[in-house]
Coordinates of C-alpha atoms in Angstrom, one line a residue:
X1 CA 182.8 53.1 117.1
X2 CA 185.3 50.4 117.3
X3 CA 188.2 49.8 114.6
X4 CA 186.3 47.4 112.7
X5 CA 182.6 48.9 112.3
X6 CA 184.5 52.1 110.9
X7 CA 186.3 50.2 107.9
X8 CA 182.9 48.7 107.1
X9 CA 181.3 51.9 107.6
X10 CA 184.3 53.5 105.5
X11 CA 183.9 50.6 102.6
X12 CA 180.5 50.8 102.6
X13 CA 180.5 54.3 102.0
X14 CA 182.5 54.2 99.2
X15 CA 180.4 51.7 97.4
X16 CA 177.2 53.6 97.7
X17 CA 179.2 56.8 96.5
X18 CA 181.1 54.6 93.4
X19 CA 180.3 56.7 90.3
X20 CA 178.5 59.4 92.1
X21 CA 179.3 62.7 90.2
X22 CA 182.5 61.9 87.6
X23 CA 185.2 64.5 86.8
X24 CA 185.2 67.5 85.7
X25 CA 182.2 67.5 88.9
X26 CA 180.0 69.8 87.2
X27 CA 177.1 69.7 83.9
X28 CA 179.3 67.7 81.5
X29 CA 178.5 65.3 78.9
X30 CA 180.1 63.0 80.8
X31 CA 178.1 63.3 84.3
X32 CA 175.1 62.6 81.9
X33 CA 176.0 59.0 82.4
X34 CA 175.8 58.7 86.2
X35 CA 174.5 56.1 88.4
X36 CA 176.1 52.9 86.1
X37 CA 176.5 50.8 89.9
X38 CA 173.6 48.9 91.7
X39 CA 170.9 49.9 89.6
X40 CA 167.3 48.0 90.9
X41 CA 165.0 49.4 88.1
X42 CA 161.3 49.1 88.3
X43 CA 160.0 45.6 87.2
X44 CA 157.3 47.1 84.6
X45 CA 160.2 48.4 82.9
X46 CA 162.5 45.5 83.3
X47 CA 160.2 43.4 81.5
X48 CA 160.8 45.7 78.5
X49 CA 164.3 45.9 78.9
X50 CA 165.7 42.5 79.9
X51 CA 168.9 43.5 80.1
X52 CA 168.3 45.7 83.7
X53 CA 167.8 44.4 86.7
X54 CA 164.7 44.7 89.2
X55 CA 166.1 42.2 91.2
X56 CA 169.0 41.6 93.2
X57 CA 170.4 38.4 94.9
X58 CA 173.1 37.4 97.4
X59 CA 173.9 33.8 98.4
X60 CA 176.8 33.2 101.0
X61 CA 177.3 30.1 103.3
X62 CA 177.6 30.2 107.1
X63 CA 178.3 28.0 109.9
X64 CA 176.1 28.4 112.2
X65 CA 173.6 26.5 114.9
X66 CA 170.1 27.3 114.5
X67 CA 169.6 30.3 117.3
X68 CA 172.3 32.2 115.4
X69 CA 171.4 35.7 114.7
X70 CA 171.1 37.5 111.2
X71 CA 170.8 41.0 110.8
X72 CA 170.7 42.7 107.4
X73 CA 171.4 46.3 106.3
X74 CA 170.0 47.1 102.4
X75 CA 171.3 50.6 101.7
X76 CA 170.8 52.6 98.2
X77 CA 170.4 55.6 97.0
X78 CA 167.0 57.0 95.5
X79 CA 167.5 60.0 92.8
X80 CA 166.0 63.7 93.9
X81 CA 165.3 66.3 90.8
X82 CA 166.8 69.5 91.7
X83 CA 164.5 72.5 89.5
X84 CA 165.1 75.9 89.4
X85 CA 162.3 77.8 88.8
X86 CA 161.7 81.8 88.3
X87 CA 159.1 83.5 90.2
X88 CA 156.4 85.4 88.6
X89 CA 156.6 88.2 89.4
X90 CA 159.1 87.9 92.5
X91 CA 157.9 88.1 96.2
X92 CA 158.9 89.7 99.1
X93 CA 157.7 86.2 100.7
X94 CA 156.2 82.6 100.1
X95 CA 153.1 81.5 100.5
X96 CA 152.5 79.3 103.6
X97 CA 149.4 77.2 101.8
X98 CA 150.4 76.8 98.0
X99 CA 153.3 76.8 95.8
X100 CA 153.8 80.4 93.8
X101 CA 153.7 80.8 90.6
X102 CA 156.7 80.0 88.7
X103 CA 158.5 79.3 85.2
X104 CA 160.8 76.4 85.2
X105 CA 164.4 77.8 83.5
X106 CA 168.0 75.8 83.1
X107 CA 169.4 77.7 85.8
X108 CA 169.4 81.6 87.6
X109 CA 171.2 83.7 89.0
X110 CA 170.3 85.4 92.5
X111 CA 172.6 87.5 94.2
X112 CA 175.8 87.2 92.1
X113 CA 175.5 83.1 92.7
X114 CA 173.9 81.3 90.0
X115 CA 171.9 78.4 90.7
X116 CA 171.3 75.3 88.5
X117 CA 168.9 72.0 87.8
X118 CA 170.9 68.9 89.1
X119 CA 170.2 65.2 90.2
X120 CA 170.8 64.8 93.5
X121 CA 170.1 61.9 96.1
X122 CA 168.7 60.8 99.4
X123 CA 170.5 57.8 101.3
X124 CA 168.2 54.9 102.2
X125 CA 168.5 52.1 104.5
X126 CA 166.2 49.1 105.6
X127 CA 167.2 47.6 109.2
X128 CA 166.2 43.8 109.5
X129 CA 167.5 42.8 112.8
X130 CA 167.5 39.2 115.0
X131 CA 166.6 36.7 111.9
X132 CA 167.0 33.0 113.2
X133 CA 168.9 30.9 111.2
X134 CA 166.6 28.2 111.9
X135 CA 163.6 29.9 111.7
X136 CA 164.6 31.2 107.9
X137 CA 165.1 27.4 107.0
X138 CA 161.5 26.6 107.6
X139 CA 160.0 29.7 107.5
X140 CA 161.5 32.8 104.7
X141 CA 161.8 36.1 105.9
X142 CA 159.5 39.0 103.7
X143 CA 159.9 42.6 104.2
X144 CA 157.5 45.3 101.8
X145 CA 159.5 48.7 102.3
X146 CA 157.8 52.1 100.9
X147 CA 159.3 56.0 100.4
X148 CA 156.7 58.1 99.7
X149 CA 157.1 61.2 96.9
X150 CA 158.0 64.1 98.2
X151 CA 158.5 67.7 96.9
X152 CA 160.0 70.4 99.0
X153 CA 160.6 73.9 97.7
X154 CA 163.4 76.5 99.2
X155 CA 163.8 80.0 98.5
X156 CA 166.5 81.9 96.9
X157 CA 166.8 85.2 98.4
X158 CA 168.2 88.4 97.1
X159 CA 168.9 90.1 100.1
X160 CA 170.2 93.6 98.2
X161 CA 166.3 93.8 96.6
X162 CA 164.5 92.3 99.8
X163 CA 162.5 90.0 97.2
X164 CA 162.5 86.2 96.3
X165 CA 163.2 85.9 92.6
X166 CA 163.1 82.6 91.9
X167 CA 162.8 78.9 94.4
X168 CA 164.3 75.4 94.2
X169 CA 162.1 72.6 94.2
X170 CA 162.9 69.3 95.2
X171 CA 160.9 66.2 94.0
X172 CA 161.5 62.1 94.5
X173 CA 158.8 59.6 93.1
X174 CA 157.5 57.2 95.5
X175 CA 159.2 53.6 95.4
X176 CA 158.7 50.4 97.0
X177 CA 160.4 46.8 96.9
X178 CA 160.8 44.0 98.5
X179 CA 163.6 42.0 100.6
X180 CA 163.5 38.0 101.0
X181 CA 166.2 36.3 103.6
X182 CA 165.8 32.9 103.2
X183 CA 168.2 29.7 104.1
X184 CA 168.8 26.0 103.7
X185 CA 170.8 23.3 105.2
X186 CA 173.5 21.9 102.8
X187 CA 174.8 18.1 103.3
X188 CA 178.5 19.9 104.0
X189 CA 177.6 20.9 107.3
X190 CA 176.9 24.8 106.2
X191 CA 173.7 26.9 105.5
X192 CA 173.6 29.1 102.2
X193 CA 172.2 32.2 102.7
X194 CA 169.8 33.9 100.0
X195 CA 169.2 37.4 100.1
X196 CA 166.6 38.8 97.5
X197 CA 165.9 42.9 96.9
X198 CA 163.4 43.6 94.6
X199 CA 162.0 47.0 92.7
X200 CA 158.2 46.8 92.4
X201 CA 157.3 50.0 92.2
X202 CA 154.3 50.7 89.8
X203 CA 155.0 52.8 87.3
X204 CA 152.7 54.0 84.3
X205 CA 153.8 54.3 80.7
X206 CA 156.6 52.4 80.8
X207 CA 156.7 51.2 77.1
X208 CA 157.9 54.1 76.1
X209 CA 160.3 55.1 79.1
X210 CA 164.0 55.8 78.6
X211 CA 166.6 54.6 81.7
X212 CA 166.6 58.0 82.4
X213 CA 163.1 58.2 83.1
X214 CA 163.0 54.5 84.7
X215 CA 165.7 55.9 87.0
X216 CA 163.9 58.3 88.7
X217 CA 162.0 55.0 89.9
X218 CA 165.3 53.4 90.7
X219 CA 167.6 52.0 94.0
X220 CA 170.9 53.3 92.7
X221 CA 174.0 51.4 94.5
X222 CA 172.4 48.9 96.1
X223 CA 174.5 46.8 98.5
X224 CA 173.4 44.7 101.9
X225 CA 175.4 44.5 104.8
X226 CA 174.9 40.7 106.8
X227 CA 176.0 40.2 110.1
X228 CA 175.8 36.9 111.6
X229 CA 176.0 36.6 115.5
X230 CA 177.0 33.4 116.9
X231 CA 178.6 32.1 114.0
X232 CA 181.4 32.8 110.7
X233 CA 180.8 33.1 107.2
X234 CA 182.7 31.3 104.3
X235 CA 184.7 33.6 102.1
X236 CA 183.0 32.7 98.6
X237 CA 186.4 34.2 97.1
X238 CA 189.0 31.5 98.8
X239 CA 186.6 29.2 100.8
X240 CA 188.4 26.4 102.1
X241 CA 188.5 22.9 99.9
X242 CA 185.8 21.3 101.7
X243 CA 183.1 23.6 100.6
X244 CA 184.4 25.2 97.1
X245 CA 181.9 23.4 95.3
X246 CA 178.9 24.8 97.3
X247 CA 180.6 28.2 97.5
X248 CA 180.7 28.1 93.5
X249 CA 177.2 26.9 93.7
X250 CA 175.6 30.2 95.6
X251 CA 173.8 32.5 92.5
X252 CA 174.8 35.6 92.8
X253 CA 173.3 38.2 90.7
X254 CA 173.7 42.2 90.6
X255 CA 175.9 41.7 93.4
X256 CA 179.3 39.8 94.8
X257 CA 179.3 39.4 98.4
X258 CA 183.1 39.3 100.3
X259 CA 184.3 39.1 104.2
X260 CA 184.3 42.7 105.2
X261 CA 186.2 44.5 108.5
X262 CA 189.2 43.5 110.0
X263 CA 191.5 40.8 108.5
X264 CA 190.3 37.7 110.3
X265 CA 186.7 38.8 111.2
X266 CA 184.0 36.3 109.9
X267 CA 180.9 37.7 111.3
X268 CA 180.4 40.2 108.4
X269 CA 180.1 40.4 104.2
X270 CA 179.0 42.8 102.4
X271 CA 177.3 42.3 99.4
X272 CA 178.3 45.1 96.8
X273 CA 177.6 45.8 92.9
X274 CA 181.2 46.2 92.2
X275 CA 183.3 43.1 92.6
X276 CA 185.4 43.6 95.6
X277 CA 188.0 41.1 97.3
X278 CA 187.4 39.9 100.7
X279 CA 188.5 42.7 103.6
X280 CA 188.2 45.7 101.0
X281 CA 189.6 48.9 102.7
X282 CA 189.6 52.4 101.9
X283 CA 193.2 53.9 101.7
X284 CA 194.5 55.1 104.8
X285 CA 195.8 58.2 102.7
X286 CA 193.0 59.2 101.0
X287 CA 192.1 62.9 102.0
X288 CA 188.1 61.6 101.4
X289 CA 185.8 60.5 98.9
X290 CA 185.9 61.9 95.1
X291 CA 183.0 60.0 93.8
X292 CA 185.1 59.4 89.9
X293 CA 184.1 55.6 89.1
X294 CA 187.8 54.9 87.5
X295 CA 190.7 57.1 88.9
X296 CA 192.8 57.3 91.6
X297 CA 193.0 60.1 94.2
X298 CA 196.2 61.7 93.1
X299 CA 195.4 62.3 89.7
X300 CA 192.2 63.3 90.6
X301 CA 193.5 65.8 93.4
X302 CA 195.9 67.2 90.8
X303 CA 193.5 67.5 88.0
X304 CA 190.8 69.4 90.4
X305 CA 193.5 72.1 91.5
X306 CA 194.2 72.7 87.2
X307 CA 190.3 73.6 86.9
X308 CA 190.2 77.3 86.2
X309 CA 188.6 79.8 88.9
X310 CA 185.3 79.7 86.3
X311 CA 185.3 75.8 86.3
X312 CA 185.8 75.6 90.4
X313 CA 182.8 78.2 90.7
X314 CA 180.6 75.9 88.6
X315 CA 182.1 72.7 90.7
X316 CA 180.9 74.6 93.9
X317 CA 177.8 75.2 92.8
X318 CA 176.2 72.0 91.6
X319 CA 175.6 70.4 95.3
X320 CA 177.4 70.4 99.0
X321 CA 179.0 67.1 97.9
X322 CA 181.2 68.8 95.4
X323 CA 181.8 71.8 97.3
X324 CA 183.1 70.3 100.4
X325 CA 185.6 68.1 97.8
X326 CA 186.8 71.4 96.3
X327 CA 187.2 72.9 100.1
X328 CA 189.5 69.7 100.9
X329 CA 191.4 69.2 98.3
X330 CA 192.4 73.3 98.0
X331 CA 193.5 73.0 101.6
X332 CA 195.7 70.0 101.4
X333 CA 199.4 70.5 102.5
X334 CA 202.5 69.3 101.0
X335 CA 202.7 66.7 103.6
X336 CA 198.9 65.4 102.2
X337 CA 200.3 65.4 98.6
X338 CA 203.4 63.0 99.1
X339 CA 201.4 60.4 101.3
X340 CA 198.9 60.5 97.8
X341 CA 202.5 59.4 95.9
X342 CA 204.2 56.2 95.5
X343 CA 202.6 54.3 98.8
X344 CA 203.4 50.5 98.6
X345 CA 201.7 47.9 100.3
X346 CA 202.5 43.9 99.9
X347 CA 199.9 41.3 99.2
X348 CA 200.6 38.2 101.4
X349 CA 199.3 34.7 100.2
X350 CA 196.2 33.5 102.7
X351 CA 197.7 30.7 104.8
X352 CA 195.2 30.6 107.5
X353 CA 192.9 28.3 107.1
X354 CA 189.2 29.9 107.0
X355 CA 187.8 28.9 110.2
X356 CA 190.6 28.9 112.5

């Protein structure tokens, strides 16, 4: 992987993972408000609630000749229940061709570990490669994507009483949605761009549906990746004079796209819920992701290490995500700690001129 598909990758990352699980990372009042970024509800219960979004749309401009290339990555996340459930009576095995009988409880404990309900998620990600610019002028490009509901179950073993006590049981809804890539030749020698993500899943009962509920039918941090071959995108944060009025123009809505990989590189924007500045990067000192929506990693690395042994048993716990963030941040060295401190970096004003 070269230097400049790793900060995208890095960036990208981040942005599906804003606002993941907040601190204290475990069953707070606080984590009952998760998944605030990117949210592409279910149109049924959109209508209801005109204040979410179903849909989501990206305009940019390129330069680019007709047999230019687009490809487009649409990544979100799509929410997984995590039950706990108490077997009745436990088994020394499961059943190959049903699921056993079981009572659904807050949370167990098997084998001196105890085990809790949770939200988790699955990454998602729709490919659309080798779009012609030309051919999206005269002829839009539609894409119906589908994720079928699933439910899994896996057992929780005491291995001291050679019995199964209890299961976890796994379950998404299905979803499905739609992505438009459209273009059209302005008189400024460019072409805007228009990329459109819709949620239209069906979904029953939705007059009296909480966002809770709707969110279960939901893409959670929604952001598209573009990459143009054979030509450059315009920065629609600082595009040069000659096209600010068609760069203010482009209707952007439940996302802001920005010039993404290294400093100079045009060929790539990412279109993101949060509003980023053009060449976002993920600090070079940061020991990995911590998922908090608002802090910053030294406060957050300090805080984590005050959590009594109690409250960093009940971090571990809740999913691998918080675990291996507890595992990092307990084994960071002194050395770790001061590059967190006091790092410096200068803004210089953009000079070059956006094609050059």
């Amino acid at each position: 992987m070269n230097e400049a598909q790793s900060i995208i990758d890095r960036v990208a990352a981040a942005v599906l993972y804003e606002g993941y699980i907040l601190y204290p990372y475990r069953r707070s009042l606080k984590n009952m408000q998760r998944w605030t970024f990117g949210g592409v509800l279910p149109r049924a219960f959109c209508e209801i609630h005109p204040e979410e979004n179903c849909t989501v749309q990206s305009e940019c401009l390129v330069v680019a000749d007709d047999d230019a290339e687009l490809g487009i990555r649409v990544r979100f996340l799509q929410l997984v229940e995590r039950m706990v459930a108490e077997l009745t009576p436990p088994l020394a095995a499961l059943p190959d061709d049903r699921e056993p009988a079981t009572r659904r409880v807050d949370s167990l404990t098997v084998g001196g570990e105890t085990f809790h309900g949770w939200q988790e998620a699955v990454e998602r990600e729709i490919a659309v490669l080798n779009l012609s610019i030309g051919r999206l002028i005269t002829d839009p490009y539609q894409c119906h994507f589908v994720y079928s509901h699933n439910r899994t179950t896996e057992p929780l073993s005491d291995v001291s009483a050679a019995q199964i006590p209890g299961i976890l049981i796994r379950e998404n809804h299905a979803i499905e949605g739609n992505i438009r890539v459209g273009a059209q030749r302005l008189d400024d020698g460019v072409t805007k761009l228009t990329v459109t993500i819709s949620n239209d899943t069906a979904v029953p009962n939705m007059g009296g549906a909480t966002r809770d509920m709707a969110l279960a039918y939901s893409f959670a941090s929604l952001h598209t990746i573009l990459e143009l071959h054979v030509g450059q995108f315009i920065s629609a944060v600082d595009p040069p004079p000659q096209w600010t009025a068609a760069a203010a123009a482009c209707s952007n809505r439940g996302a802001w796209p920005v010039l993404v990989g290294e400093k100079g590189q045009r060929d790539t924007m990412l279109s993101a819920p949060i509003i980023l500045y053009d060449y976002p990067e993920v600090a070079p000192e940061s020991p990995g992701d911590l998922f908090d929506a608002s802090e910053i990693d030294e406060i957050l690395t300090l805080r984590v290490l005050t959590l009594t042994d109690d409250e960093k048993r009940q971090m571990a716990m809740i999913e691998h995500h918080t675990r291996s963030l507890l595992q990092r941040t307990e084994a960071l060295d002194a050395a770790a700690f001061n590059q967190l401190h006091g790092t410096l970096r200068l803004c210089e004003p953009a000079t070059e001129d956006c094609l050059r």
